[in-house]
PDB file of C-alpha atoms in Angstrom:
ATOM      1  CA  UNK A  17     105.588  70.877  88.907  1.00  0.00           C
ATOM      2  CA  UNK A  18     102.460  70.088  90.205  1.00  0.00           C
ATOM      3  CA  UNK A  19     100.809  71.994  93.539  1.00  0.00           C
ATOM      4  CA  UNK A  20      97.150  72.100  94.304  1.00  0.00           C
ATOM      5  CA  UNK A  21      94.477  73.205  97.011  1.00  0.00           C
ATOM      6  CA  UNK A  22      96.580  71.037  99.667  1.00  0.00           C
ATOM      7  CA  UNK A  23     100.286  72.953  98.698  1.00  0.00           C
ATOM      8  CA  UNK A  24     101.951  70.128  97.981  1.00  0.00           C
ATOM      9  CA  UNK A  25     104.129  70.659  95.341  1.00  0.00           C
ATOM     10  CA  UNK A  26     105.892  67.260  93.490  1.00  0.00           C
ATOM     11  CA  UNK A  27     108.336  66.800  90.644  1.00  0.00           C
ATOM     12  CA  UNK A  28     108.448  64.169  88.625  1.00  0.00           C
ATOM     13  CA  UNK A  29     111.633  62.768  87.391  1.00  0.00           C
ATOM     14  CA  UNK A  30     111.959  60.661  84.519  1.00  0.00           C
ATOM     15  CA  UNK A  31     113.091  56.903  85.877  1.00  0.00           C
ATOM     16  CA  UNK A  32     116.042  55.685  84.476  1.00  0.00           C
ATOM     17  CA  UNK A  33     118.496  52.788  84.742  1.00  0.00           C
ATOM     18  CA  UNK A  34     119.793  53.906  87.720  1.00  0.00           C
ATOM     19  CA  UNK A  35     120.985  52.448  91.434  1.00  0.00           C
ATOM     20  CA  UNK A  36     118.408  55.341  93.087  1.00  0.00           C
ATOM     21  CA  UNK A  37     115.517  54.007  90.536  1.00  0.00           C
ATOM     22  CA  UNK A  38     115.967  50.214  91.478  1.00  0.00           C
ATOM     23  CA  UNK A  39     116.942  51.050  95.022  1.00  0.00           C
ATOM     24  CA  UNK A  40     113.178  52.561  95.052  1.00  0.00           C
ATOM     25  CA  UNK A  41     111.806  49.886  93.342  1.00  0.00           C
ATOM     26  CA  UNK A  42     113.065  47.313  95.877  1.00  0.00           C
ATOM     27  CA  UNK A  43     111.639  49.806  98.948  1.00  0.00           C
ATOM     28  CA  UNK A  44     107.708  49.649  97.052  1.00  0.00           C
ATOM     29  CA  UNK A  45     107.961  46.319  97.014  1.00  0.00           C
ATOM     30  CA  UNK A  46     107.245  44.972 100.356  1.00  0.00           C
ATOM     31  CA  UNK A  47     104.231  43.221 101.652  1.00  0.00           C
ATOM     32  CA  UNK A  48     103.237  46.456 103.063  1.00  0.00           C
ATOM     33  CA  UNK A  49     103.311  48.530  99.876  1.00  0.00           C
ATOM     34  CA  UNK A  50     101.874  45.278  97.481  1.00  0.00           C
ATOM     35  CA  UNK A  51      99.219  43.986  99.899  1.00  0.00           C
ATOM     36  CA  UNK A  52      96.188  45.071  97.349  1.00  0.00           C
ATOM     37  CA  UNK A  53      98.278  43.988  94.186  1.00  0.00           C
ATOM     38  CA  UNK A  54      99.412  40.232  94.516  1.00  0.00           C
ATOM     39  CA  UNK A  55     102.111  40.426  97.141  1.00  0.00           C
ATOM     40  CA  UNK A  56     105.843  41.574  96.766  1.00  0.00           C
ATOM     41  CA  UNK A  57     107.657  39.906  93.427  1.00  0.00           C
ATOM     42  CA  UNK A  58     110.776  38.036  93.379  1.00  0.00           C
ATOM     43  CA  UNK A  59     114.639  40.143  92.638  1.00  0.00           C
ATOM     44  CA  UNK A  60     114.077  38.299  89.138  1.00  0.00           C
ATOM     45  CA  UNK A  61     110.878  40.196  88.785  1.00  0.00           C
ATOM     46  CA  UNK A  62     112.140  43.312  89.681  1.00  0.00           C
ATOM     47  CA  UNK A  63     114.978  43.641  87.712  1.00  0.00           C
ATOM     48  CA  UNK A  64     112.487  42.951  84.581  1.00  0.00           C
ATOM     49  CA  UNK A  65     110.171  45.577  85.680  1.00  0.00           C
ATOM     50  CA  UNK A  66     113.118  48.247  86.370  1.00  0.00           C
ATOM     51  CA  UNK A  67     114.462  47.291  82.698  1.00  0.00           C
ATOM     52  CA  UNK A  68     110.658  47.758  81.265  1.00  0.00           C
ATOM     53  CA  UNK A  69     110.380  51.005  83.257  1.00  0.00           C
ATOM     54  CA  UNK A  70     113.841  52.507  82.108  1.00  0.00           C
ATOM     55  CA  UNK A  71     112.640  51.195  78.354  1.00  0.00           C
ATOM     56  CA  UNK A  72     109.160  53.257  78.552  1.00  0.00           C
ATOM     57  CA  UNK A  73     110.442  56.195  76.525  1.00  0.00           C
ATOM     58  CA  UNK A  74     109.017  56.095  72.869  1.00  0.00           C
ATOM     59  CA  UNK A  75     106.471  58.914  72.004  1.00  0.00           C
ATOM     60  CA  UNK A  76     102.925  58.191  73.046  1.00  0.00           C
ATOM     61  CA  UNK A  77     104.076  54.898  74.646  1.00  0.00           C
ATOM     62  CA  UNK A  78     104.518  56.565  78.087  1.00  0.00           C
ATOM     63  CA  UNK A  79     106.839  56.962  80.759  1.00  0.00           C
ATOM     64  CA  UNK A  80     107.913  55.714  83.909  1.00  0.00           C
ATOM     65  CA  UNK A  81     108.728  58.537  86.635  1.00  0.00           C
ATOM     66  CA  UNK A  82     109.995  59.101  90.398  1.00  0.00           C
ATOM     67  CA  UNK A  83     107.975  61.555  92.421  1.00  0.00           C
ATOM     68  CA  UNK A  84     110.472  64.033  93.788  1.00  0.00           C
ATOM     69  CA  UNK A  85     109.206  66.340  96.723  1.00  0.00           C
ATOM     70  CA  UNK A  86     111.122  69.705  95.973  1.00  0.00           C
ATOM     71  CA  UNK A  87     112.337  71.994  98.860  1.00  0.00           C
ATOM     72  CA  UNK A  88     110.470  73.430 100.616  1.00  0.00           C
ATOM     73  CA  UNK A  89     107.350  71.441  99.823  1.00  0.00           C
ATOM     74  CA  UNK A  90     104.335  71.266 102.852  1.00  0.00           C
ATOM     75  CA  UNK A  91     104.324  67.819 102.086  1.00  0.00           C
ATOM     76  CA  UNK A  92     108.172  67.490 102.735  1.00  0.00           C
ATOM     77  CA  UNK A  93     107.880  68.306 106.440  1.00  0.00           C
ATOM     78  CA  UNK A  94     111.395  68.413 108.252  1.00  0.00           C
ATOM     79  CA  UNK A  95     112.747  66.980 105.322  1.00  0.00           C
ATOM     80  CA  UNK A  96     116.145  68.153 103.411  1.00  0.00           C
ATOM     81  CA  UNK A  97     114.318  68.746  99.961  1.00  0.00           C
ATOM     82  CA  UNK A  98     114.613  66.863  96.652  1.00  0.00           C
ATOM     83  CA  UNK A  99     113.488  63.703  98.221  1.00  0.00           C
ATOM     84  CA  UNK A 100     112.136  60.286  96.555  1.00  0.00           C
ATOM     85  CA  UNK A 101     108.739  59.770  97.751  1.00  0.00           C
ATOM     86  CA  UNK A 102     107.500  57.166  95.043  1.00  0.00           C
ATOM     87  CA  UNK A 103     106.709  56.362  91.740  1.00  0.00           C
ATOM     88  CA  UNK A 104     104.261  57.161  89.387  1.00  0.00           C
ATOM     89  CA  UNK A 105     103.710  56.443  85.274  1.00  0.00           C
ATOM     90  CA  UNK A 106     101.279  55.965  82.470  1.00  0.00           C
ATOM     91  CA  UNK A 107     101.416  53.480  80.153  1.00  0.00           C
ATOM     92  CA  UNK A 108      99.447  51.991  76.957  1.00  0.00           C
ATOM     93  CA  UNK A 109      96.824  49.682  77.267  1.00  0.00           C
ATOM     94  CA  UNK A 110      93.482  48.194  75.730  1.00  0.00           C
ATOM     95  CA  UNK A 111      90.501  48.545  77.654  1.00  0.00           C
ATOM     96  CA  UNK A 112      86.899  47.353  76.331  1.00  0.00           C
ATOM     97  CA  UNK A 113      88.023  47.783  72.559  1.00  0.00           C
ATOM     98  CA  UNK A 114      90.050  50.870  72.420  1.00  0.00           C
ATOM     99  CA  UNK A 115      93.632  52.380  73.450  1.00  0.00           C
ATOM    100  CA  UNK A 116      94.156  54.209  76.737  1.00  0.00           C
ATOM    101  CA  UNK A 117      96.719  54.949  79.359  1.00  0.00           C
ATOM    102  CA  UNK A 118      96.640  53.467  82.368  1.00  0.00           C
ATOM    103  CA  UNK A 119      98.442  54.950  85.306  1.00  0.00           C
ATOM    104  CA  UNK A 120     100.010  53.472  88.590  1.00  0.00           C
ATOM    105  CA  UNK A 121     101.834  54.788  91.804  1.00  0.00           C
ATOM    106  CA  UNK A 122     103.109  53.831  94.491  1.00  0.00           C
ATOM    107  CA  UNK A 123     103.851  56.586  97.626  1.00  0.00           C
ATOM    108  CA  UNK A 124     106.778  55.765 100.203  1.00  0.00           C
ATOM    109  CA  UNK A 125     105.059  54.800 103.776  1.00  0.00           C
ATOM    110  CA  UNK A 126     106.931  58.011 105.201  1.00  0.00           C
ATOM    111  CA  UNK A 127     105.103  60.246 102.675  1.00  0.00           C
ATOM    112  CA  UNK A 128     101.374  59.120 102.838  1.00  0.00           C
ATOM    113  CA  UNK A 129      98.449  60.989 103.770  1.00  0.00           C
ATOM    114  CA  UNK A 130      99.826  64.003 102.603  1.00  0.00           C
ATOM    115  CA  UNK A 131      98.362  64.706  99.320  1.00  0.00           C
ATOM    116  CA  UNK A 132     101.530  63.468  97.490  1.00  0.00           C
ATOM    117  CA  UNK A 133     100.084  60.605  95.220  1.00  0.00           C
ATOM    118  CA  UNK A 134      96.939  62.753  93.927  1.00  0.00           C
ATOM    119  CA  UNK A 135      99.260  65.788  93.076  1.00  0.00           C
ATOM    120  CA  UNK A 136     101.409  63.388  91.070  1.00  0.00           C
ATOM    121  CA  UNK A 137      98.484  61.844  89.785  1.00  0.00           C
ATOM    122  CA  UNK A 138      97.560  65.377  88.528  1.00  0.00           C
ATOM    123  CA  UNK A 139     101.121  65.692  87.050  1.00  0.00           C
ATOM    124  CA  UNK A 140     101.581  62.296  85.219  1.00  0.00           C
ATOM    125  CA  UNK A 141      97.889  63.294  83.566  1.00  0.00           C
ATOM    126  CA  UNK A 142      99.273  66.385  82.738  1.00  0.00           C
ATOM    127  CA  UNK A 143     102.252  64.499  80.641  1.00  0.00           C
ATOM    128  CA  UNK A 144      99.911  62.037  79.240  1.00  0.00           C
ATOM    129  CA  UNK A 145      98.154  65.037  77.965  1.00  0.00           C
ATOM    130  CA  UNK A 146     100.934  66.130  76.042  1.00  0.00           C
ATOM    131  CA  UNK A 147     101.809  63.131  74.124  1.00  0.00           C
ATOM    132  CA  UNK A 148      98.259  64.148  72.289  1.00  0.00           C
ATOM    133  CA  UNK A 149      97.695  59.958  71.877  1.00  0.00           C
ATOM    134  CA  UNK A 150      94.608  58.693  73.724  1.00  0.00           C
ATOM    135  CA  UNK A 151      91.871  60.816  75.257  1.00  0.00           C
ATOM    136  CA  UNK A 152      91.563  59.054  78.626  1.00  0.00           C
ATOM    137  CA  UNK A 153      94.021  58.147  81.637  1.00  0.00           C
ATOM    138  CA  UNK A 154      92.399  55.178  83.502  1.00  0.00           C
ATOM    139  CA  UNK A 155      93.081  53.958  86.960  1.00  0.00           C
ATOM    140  CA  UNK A 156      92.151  50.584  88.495  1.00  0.00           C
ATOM    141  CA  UNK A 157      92.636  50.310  92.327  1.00  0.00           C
ATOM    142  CA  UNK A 158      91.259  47.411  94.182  1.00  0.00           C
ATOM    143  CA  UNK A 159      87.737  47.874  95.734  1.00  0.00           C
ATOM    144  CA  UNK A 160      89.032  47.478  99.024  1.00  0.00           C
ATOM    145  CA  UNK A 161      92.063  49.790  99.189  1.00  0.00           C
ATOM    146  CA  UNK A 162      90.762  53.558 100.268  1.00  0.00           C
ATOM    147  CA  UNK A 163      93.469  55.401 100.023  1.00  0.00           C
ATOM    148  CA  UNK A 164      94.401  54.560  96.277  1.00  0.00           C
ATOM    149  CA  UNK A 165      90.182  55.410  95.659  1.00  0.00           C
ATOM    150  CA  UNK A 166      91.001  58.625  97.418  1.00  0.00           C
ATOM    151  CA  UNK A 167      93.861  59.677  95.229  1.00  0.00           C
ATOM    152  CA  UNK A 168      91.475  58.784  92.333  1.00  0.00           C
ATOM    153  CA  UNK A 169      89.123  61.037  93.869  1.00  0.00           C
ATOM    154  CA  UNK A 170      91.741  63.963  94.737  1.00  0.00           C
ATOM    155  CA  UNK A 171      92.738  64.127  91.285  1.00  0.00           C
ATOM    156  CA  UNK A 172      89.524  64.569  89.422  1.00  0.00           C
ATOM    157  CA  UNK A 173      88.964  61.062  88.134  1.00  0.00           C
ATOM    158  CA  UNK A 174      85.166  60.163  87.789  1.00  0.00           C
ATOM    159  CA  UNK A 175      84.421  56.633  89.028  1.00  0.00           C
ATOM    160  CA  UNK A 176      82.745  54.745  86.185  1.00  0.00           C
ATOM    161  CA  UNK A 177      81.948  52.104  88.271  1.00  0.00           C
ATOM    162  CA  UNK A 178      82.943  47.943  89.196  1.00  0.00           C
ATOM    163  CA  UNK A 179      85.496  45.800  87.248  1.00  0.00           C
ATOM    164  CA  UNK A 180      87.300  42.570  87.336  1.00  0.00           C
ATOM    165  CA  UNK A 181      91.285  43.284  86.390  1.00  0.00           C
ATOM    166  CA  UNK A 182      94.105  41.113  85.661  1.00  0.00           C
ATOM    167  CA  UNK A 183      96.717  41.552  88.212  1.00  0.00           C
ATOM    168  CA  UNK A 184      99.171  40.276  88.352  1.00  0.00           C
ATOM    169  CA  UNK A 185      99.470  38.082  84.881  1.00  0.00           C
ATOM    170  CA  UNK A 186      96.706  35.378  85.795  1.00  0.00           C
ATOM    171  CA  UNK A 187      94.814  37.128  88.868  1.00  0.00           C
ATOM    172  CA  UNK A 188      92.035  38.283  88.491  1.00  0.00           C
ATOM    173  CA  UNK A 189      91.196  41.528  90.978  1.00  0.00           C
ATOM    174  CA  UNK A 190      87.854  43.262  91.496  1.00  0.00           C
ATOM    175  CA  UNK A 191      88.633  47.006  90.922  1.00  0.00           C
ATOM    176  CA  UNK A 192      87.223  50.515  90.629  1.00  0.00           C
ATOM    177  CA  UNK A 193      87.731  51.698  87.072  1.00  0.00           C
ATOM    178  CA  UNK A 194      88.112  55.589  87.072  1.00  0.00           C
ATOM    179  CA  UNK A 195      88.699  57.612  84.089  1.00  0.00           C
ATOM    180  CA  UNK A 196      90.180  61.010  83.669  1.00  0.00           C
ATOM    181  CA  UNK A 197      89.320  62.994  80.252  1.00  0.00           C
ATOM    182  CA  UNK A 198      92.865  64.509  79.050  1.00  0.00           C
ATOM    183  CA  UNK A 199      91.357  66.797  76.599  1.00  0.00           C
ATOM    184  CA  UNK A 200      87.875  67.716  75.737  1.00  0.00           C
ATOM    185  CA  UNK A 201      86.473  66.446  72.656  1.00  0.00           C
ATOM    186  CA  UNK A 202      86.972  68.633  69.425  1.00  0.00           C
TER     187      UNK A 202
END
């Protein structure tokens, strides 16, 4: 469990083929929450993705998780505890000629601005860590959505600088690439 110099404490809980696990799926997936990736995907789309994130289990591969605020959390103000606030994962990739993780989350409109995303950002590195596979945890948030920068920020990512990404499949983005060192080099 992962707390921080804001308090916020999260939990991250494995995703898994589950009613709550789509149900959240379907709630990040509105214009609102996909506005700086492509736009909201079709049911069709969805159900792939929830299958693919259920799948994402194999060691080193990486994993798929639901951000959980515990009770008693200062980020879960008034709330009853143990609530969904997003998602969050890492996930293989190649970048510029080598293997990384890449990591993604998404924060429930309810729960942002709290320091919830860049303590679960601190978490899912932490797990990534683990697996002992690649060095590096990359992030690649549009250029022109803060808050996401901010989160990289937050959770000690150093900006390397301007990139064009693919995303979706055939889109090209401009991004920030960021890059957090899991472990120092031997």
């Amino acid at each position: 469990m992962s707390g921080g110099a804001s308090g916020v404490r999260v939990r991250l809980e494995p995703w898994e083929d589950s009613a709550l696990c789509l149900g959240l799926l379907r709630r990040v997936n509105s214009p609102e929450m996909t506005s700086h990736l492509g736009g909201p995907e079709s049911e069709e789309q969805l159900l792939v993705r929830h299958r693919r994130y259920a799948e994402l289990t194999g060691p080193g591969a990486g994993r798929m998780y639901r951000i959980v605020l515990p009770e008693g959390n200062e980020g879960n103000e008034g709330g009853e505890g143990n609530e969904t606030a997003g998602s969050i994962g890492y996930w293989e990739r190649e970048w510029r000629g080598e293997s990384v993780y890449e990591t993604g989350w998404a924060v429930l409109p309810p729960f942002q601005g709290r320091g919830i995303a860049a303590a679960a950002a601190r978490e899912v590195a932490r797990a990534a860590a683990a697996q002992r596979t690649h060095r590096y945890l990359h992030a690649y948030p549009s250029v022109g959505h803060p808050a996401s920068n901010g989160v990289c920020r937050k959770a000690g990512f150093t900006l390397l600088g301007e990139c064009e990404f693919e995303y979706p499949v055939g889109t090209m983005m401009r991004c920030n690439e960021w890059r957090l060192e899991l472990w120092p080099p031997s």
